PDB file of C-alpha atoms in Angstrom:
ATOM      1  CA  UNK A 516      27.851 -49.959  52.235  1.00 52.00           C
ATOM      2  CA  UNK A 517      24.269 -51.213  53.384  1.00 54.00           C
ATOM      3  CA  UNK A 518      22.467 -53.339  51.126  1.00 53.00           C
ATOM      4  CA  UNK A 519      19.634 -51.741  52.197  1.00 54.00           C
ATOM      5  CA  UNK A 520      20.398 -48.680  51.324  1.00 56.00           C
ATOM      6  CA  UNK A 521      21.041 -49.658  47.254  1.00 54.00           C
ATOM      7  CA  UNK A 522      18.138 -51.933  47.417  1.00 58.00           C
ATOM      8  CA  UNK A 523      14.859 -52.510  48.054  1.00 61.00           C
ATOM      9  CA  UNK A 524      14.489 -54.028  51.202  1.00 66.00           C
ATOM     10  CA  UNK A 525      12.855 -57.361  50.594  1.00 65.00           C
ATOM     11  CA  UNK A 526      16.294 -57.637  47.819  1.00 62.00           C
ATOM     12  CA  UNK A 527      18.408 -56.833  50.064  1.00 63.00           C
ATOM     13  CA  UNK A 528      17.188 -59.701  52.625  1.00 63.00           C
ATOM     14  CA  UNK A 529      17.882 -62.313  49.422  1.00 63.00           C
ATOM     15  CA  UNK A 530      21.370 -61.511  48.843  1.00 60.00           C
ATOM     16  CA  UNK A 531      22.178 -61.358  52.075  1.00 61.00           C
ATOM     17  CA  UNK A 532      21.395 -65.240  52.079  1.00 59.00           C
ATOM     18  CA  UNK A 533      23.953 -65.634  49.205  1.00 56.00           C
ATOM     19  CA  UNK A 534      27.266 -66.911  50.220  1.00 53.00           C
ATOM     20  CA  UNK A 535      28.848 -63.811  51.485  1.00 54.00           C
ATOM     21  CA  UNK A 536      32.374 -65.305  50.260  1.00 55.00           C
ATOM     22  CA  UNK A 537      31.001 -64.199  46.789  1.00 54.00           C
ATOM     23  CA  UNK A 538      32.306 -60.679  46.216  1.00 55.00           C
ATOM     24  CA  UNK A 539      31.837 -61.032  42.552  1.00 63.00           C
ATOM     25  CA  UNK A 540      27.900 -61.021  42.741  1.00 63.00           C
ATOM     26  CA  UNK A 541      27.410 -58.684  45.208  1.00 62.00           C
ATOM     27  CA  UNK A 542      29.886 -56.193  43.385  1.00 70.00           C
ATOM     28  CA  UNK A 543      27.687 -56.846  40.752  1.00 69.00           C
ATOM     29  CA  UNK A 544      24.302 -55.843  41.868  1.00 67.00           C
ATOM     30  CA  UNK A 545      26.035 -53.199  43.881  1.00 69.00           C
ATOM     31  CA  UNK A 546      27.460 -51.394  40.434  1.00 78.00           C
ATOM     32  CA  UNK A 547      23.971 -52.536  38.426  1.00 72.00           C
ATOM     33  CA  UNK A 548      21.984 -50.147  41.640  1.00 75.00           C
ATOM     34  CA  UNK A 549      24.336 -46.915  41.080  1.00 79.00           C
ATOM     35  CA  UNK A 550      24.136 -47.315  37.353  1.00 80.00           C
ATOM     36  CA  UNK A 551      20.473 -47.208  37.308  1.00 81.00           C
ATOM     37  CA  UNK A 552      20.339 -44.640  39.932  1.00 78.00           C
ATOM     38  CA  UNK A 553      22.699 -42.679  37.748  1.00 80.00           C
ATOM     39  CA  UNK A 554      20.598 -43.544  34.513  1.00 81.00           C
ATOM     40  CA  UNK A 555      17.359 -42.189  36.336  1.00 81.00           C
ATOM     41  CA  UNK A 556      19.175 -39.108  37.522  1.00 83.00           C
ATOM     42  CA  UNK A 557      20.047 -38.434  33.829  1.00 83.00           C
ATOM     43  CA  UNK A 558      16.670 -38.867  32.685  1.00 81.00           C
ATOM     44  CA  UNK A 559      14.901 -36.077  35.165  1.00 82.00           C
ATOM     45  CA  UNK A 560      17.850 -33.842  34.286  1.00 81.00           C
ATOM     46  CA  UNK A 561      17.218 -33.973  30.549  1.00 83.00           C
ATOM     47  CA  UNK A 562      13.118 -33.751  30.968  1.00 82.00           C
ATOM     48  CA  UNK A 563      14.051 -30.421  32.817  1.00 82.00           C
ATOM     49  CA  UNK A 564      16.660 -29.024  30.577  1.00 82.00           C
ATOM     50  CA  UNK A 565      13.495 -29.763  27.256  1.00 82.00           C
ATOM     51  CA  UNK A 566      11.398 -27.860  29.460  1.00 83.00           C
ATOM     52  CA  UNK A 567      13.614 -24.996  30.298  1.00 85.00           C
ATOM     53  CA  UNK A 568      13.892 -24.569  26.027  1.00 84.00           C
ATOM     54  CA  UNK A 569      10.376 -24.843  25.725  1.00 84.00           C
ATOM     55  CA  UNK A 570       9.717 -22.336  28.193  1.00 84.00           C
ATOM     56  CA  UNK A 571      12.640 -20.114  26.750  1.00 83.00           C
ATOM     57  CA  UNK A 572      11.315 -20.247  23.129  1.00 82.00           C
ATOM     58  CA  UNK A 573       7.986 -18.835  24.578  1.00 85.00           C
ATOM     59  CA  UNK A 574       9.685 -16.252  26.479  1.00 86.00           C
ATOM     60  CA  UNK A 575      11.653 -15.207  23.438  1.00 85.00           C
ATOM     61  CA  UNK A 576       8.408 -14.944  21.472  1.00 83.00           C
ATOM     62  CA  UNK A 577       7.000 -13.192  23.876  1.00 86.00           C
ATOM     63  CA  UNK A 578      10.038 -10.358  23.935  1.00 89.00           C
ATOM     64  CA  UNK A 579       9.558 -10.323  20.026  1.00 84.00           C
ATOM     65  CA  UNK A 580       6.226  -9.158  19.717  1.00 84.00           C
ATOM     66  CA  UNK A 581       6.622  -6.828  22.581  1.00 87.00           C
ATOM     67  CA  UNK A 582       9.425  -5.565  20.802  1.00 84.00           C
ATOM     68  CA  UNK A 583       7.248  -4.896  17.593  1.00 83.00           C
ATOM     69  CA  UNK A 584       4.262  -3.397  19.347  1.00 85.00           C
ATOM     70  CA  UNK A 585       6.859  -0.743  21.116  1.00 87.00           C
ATOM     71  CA  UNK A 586       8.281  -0.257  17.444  1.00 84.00           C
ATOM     72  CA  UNK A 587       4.486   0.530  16.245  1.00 83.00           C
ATOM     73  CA  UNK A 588       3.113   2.886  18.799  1.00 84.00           C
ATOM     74  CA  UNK A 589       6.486   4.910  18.572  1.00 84.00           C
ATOM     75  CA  UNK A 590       5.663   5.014  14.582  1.00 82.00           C
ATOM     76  CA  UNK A 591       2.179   6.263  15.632  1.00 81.00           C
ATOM     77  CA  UNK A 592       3.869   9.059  17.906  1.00 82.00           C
ATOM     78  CA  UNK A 593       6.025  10.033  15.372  1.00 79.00           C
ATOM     79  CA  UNK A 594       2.998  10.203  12.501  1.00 77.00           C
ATOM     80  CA  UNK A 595       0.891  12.314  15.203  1.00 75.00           C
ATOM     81  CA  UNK A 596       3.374  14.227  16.531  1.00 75.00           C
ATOM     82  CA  UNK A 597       4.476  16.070  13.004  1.00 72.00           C
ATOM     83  CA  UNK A 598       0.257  16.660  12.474  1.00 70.00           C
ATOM     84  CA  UNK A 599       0.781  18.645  15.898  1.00 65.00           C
ATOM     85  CA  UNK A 600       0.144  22.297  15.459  1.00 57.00           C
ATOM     86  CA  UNK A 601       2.517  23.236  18.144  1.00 53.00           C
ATOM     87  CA  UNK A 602       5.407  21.205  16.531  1.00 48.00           C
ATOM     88  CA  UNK A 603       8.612  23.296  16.344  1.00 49.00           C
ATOM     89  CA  UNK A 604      11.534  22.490  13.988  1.00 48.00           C
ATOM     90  CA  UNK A 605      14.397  20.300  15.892  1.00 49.00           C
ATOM     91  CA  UNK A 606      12.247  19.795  19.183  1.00 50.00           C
ATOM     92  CA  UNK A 607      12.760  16.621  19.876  1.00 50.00           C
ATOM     93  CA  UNK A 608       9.584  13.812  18.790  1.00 46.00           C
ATOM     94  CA  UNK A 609       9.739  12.151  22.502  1.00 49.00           C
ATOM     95  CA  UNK A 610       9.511  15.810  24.130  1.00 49.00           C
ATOM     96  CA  UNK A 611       6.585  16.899  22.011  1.00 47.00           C
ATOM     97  CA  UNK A 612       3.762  19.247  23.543  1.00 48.00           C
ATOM     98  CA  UNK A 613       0.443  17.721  23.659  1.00 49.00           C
ATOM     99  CA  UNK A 614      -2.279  19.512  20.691  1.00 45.00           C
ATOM    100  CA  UNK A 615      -3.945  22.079  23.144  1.00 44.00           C
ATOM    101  CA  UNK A 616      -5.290  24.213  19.998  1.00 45.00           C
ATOM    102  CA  UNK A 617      -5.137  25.910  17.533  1.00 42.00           C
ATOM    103  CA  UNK A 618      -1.933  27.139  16.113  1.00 42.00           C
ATOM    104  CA  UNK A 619       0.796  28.079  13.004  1.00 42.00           C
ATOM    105  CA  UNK A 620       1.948  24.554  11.776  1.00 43.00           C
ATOM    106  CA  UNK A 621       5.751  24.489  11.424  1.00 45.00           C
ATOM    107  CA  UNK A 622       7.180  22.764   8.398  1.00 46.00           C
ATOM    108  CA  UNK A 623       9.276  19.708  10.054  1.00 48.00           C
ATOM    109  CA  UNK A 624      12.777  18.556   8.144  1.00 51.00           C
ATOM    110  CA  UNK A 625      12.535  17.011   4.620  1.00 48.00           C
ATOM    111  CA  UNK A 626      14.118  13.565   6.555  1.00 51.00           C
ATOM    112  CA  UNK A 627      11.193  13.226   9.506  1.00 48.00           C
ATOM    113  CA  UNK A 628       8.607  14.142   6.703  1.00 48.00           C
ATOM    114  CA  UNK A 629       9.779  11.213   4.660  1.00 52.00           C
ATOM    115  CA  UNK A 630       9.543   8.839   7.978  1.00 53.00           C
ATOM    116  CA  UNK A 631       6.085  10.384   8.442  1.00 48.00           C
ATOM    117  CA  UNK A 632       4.917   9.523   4.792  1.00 49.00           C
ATOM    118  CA  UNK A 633       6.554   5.706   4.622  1.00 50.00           C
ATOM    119  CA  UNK A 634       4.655   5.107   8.371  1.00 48.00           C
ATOM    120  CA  UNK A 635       1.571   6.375   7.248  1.00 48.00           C
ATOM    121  CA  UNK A 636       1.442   4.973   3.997  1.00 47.00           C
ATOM    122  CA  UNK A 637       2.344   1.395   5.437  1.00 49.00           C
ATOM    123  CA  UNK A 638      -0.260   1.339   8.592  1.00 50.00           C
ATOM    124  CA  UNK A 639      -3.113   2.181   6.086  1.00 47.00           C
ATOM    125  CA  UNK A 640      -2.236  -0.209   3.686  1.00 46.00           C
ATOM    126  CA  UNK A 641      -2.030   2.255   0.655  1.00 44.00           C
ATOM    127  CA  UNK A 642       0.309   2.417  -2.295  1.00 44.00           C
ATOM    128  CA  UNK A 643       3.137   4.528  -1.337  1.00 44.00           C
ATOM    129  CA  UNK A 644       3.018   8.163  -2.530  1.00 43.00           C
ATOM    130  CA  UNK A 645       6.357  10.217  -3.827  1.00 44.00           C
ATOM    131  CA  UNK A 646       7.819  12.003  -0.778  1.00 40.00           C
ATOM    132  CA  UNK A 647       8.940  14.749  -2.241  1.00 41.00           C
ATOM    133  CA  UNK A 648       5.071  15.278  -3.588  1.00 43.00           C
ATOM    134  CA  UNK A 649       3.982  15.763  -0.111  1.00 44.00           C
ATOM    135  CA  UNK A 650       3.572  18.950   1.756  1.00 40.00           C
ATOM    136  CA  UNK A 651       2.726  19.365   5.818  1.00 40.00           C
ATOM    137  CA  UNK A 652      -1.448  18.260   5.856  1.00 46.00           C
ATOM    138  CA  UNK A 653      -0.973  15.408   3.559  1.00 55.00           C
ATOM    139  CA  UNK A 654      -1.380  18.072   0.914  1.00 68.00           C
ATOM    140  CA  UNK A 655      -0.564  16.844  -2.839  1.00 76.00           C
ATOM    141  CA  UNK A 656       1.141  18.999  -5.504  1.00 80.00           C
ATOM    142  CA  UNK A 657      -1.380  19.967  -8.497  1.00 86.00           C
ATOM    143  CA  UNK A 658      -0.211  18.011 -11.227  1.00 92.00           C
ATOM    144  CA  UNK A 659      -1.044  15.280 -14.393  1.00 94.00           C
ATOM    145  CA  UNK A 660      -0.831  12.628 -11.536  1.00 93.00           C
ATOM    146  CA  UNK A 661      -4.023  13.319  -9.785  1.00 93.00           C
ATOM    147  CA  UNK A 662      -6.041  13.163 -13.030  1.00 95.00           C
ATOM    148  CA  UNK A 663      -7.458   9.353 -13.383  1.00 95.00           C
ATOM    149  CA  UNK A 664      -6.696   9.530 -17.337  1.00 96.00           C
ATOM    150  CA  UNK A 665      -7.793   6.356 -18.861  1.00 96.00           C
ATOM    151  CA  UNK A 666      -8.414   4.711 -22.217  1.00 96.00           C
ATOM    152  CA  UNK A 667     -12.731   4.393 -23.226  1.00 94.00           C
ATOM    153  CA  UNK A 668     -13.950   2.983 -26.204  1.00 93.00           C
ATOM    154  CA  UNK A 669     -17.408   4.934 -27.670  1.00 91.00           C
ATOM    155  CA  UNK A 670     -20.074   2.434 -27.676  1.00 91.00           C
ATOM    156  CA  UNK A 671     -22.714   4.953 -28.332  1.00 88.00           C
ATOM    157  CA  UNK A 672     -23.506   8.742 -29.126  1.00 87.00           C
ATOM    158  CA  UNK A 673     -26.788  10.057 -29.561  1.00 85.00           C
ATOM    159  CA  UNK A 674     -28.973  13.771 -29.552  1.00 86.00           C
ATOM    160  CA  UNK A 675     -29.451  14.762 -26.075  1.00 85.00           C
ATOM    161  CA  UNK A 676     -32.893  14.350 -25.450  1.00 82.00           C
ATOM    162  CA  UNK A 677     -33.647  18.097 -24.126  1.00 83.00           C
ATOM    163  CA  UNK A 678     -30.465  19.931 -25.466  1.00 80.00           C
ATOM    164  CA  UNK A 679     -29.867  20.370 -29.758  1.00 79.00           C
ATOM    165  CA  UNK A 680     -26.395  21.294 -29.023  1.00 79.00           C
ATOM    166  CA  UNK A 681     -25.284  18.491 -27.065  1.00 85.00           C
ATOM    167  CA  UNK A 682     -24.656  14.970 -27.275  1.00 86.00           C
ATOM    168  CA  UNK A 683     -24.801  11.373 -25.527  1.00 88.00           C
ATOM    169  CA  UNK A 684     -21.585   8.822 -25.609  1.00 89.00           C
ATOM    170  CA  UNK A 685     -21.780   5.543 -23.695  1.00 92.00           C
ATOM    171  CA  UNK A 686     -18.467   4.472 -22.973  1.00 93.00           C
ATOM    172  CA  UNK A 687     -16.473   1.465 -21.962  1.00 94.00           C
ATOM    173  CA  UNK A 688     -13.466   2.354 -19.816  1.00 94.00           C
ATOM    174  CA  UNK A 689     -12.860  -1.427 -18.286  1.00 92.00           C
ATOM    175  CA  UNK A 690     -15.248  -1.159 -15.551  1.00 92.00           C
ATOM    176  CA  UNK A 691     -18.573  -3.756 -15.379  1.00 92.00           C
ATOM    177  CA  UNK A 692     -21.005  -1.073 -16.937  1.00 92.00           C
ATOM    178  CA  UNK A 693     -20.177   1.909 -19.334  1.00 93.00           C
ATOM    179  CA  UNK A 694     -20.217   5.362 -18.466  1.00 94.00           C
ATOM    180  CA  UNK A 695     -22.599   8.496 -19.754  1.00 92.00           C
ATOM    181  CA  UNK A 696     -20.296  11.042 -21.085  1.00 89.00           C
ATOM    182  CA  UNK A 697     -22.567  14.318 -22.352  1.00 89.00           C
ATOM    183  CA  UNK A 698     -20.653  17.280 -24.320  1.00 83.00           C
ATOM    184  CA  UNK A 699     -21.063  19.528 -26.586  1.00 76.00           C
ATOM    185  CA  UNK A 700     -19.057  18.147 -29.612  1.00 66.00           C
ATOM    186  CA  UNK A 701     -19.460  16.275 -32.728  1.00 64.00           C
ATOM    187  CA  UNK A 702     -21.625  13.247 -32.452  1.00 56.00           C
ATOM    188  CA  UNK A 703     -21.194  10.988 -35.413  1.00 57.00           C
ATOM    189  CA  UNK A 704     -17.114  11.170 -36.084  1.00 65.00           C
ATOM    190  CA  UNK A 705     -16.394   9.151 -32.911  1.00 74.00           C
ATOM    191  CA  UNK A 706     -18.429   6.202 -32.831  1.00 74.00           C
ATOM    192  CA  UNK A 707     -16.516   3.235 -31.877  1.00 82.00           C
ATOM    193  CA  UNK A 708     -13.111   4.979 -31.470  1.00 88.00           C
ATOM    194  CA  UNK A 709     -10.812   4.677 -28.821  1.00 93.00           C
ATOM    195  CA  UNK A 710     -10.569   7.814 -26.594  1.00 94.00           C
ATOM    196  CA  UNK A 711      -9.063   9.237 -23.466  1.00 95.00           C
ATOM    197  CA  UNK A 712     -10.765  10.210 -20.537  1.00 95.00           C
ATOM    198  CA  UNK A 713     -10.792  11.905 -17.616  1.00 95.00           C
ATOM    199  CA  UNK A 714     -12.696   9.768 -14.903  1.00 95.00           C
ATOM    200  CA  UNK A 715     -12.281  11.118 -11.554  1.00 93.00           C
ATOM    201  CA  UNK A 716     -14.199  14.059 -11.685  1.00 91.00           C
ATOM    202  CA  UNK A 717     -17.481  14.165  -9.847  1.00 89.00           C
ATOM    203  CA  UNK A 718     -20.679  13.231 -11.428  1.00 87.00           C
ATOM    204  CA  UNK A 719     -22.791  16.211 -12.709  1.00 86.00           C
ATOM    205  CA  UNK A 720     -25.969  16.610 -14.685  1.00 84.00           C
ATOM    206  CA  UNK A 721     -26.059  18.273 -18.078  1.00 83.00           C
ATOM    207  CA  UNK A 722     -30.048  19.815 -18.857  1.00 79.00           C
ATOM    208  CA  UNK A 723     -30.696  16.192 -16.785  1.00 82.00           C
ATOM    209  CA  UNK A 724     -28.489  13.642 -17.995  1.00 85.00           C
ATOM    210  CA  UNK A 725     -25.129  12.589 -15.444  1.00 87.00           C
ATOM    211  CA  UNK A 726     -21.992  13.208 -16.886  1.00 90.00           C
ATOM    212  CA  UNK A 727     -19.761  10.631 -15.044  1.00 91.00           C
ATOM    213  CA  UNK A 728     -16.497  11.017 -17.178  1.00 93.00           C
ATOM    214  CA  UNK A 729     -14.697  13.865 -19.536  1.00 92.00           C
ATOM    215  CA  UNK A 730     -13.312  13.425 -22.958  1.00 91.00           C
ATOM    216  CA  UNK A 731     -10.230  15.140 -23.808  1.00 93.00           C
ATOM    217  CA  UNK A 732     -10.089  17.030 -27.369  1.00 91.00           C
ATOM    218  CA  UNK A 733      -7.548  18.236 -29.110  1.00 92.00           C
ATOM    219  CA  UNK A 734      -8.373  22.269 -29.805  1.00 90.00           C
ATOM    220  CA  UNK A 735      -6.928  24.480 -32.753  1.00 85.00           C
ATOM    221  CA  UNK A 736     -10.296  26.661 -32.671  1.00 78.00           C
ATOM    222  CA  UNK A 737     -13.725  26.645 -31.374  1.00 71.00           C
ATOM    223  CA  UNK A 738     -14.684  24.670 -34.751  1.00 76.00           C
ATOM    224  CA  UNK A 739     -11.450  23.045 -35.163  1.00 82.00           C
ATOM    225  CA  UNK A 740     -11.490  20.137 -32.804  1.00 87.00           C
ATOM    226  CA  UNK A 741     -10.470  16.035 -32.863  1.00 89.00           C
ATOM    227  CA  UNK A 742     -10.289  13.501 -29.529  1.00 90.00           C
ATOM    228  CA  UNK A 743      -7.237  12.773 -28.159  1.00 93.00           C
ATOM    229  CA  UNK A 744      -6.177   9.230 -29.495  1.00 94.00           C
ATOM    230  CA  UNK A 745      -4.779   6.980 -27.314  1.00 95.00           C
ATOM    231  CA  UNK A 746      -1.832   4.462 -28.807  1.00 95.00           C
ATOM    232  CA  UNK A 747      -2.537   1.563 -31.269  1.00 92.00           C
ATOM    233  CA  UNK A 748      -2.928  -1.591 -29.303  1.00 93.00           C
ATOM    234  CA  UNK A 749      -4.540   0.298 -26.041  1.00 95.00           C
ATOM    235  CA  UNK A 750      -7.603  -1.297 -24.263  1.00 95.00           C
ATOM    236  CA  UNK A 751     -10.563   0.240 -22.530  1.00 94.00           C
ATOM    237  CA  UNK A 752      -9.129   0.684 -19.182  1.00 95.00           C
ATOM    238  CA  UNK A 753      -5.606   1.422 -19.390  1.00 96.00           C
ATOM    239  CA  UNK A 754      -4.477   4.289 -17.796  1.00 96.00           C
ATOM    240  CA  UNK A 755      -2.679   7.438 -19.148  1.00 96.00           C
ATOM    241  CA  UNK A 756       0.035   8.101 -17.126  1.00 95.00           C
ATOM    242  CA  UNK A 757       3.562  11.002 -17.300  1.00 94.00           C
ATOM    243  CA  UNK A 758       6.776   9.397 -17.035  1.00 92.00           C
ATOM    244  CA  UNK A 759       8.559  12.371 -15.030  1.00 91.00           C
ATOM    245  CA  UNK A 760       5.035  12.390 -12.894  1.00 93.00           C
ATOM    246  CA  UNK A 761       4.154   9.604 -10.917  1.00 89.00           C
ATOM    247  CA  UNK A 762       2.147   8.830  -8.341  1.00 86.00           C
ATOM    248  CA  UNK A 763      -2.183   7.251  -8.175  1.00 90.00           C
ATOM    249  CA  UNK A 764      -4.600   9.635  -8.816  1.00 93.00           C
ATOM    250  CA  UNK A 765      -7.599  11.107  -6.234  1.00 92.00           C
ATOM    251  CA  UNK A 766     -10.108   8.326  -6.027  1.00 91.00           C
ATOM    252  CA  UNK A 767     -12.199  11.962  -6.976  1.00 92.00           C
ATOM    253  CA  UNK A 768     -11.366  15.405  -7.707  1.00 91.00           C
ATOM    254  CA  UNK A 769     -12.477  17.953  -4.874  1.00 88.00           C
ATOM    255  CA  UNK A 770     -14.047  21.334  -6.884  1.00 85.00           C
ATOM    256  CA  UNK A 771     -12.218  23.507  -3.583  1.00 87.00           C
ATOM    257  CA  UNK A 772      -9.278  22.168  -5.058  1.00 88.00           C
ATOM    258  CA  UNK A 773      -9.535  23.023  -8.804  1.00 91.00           C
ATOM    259  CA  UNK A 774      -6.625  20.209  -9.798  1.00 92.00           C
ATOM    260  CA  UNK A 775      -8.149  19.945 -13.619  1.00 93.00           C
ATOM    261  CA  UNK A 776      -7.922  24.446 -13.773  1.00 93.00           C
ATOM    262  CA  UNK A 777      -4.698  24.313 -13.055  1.00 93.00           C
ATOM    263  CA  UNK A 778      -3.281  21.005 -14.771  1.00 95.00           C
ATOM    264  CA  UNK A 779      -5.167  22.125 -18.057  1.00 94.00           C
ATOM    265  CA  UNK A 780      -3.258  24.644 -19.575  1.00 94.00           C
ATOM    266  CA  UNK A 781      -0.160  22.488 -19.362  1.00 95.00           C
ATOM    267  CA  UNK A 782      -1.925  20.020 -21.374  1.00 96.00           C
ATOM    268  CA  UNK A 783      -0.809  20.687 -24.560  1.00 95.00           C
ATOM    269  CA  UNK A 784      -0.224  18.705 -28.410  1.00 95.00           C
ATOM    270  CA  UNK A 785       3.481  19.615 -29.387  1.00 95.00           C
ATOM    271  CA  UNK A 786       4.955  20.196 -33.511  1.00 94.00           C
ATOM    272  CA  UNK A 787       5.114  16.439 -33.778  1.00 94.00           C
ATOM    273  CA  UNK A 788       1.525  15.869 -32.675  1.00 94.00           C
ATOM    274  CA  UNK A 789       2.331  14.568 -29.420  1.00 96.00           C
ATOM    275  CA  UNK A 790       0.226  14.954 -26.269  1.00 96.00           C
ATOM    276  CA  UNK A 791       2.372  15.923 -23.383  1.00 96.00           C
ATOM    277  CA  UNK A 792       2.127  17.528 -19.956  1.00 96.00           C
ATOM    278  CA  UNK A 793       4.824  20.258 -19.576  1.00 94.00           C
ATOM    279  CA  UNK A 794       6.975  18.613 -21.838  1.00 93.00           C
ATOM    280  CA  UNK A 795       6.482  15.069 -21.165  1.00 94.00           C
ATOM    281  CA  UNK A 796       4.872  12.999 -23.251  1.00 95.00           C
ATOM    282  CA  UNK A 797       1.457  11.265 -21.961  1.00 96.00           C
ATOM    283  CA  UNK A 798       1.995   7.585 -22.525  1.00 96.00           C
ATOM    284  CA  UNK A 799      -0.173   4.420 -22.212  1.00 96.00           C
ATOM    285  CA  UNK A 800       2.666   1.705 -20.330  1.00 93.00           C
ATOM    286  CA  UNK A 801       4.529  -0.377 -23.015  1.00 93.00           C
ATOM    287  CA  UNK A 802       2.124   0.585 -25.624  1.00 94.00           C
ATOM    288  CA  UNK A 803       3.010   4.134 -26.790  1.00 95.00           C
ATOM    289  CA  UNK A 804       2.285   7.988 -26.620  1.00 96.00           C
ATOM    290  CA  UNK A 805      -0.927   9.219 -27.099  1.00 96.00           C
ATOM    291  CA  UNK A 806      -1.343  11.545 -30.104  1.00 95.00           C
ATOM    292  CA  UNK A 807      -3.541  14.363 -31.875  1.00 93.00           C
ATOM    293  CA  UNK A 808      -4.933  12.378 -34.826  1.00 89.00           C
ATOM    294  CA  UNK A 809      -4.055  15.504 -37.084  1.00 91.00           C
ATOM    295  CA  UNK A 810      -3.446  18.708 -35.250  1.00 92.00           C
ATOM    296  CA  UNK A 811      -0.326  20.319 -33.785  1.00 92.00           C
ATOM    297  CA  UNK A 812       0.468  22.700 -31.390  1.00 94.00           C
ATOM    298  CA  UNK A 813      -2.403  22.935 -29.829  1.00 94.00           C
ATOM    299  CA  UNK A 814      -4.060  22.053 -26.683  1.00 94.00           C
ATOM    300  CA  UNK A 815      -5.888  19.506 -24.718  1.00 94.00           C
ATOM    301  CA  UNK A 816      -9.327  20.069 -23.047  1.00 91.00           C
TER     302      UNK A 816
END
């Protein structure tokens, strides 16, 4: 082989002035040039297989989040499709009609209606409702859970100032200021007890005073009537809540919908004194069951 073709040139012309008799030397430098050659070779391989992972990583990331944006808009096809009027049981969610109108909504099967609820729940962030509370239109069964039923402590009751026959409580329910309650029962036997209200209903005014929350009493007759205690230990604040019920309450009752006429009636104080919606007792979480203070078998307004 050519020296000059292992080494540079101006090396080359050196060993050439060695004594060529040496083979030992020049077998030397000879295997010292392919070994680095080799060693560089190496080197720029390596560099380009760390730069073929780099690259791959970001094309796998890439792929990923592709992936999940597919995986979201077909969650948002499936959540508009079943609010299509035109949707017909077992037509496929892919081969959905566009909404050209108006039209009979068609109930879709109990399994799609549960994917509907869990991707709709999850893309707005909310607590997730019961599925089997939920109708076609987001519509909620009228029941004890959409009634915001918390614990208030009376701070205050006074006359009404242009009404004789009704009264002013302020009470604390756990928020930063209390609320005005106005009815039309006994003033002085409640001061400073612990009550249960109803406080989603929508602000009202009684002869001029706003009414932002409801008391619940315990009625045997129109002169025969207590509060509705809540458990021993309860705070202003907790919520009242049914065990075979579940579910968060409307941030505020809609009149159109009339959930407190029809829960009412339901609402009722059993032989043992025990307040209970259609059987099942109304409870204050790891505290208890609220309770008539005296009365039985009677009911709750």
């Amino acid at each position: 082989m050519d020296l000059g073709e292992v080494f540079h040139p101006s090396l080359a012309a050196a060993l050439m002035k060695l004594d060529p008799e040496d083979g030992e030397i020049m077998e030397y430098f000879h295997t010292h040039a392919l070994l680095t050659r080799e060693k560089a070779l190496l080197q720029a391989s390596m560099r380009e297989q760390k730069k073929l992972l780099v690259e791959n990583g970001k094309l796998k990331k890439d792929i990923e989040q592709l992936r999940f944006q597919l995986q979201d808009k077909q969650r948002r096809r499936v959540a508009k499709a079943l609010l299509t009027p035109n949707h017909a049981p077992g037509t496929p969610v892919n081969q959905l009609p566009p909404t050209t109108g108006s039209g009979a909504a068609s109930s879709p099967p109990s399994g799609v209606l549960d994917q509907w609820s869990k991707v709709t729940c999850r893309q707005k962030g909310a607590k997730r409702a019961p599925t089997a509370a939920l109708r076609l239109g987001g519509e909620l069964p009228l029941d004890v859970s959409r009634l915001d039923l918390r614990v208030g402590r009376i701070l205050s009751v006074g006359p009404h100032p242009l009404a004789e026959n009704l009264a002013v409580q302020e009470v604390d329910v756990g928020e930063k200021a209390p609320r005005t309650i106005v009815s039309k029962l006994p003033r002085k036997e409640i001061d400073g007890a612990l009550v249960v209200l109803l406080c989603n209903i929508k602000s009202c005014k009684l002869k001029g005073v706003a009414s932002q929350a409801r008391l619940l009493w315990c009625f045997q007759s129109d002169h025969a009537v207590e509060p509705l205690a809540p458990p021993t230990g309860s705070n202003p604040g907790d919520r009242v809540t049914c065990l075979d019920f579940p579910g968060e309450p409307d941030r505020e009752l809609q009149s159109k919908q009339r959930v407190w006429e029809h829960v009412q009636p339901s609402l009722q104080v059993n032989a043992r004194g025990v307040a209970n919606y259609k059987g099942c007792g109304l409870q204050v979480k790891g505290k208890g069951l609220c309770r008539a203070q005296s009365f039985t078998n009677c009911n709750i307004k």
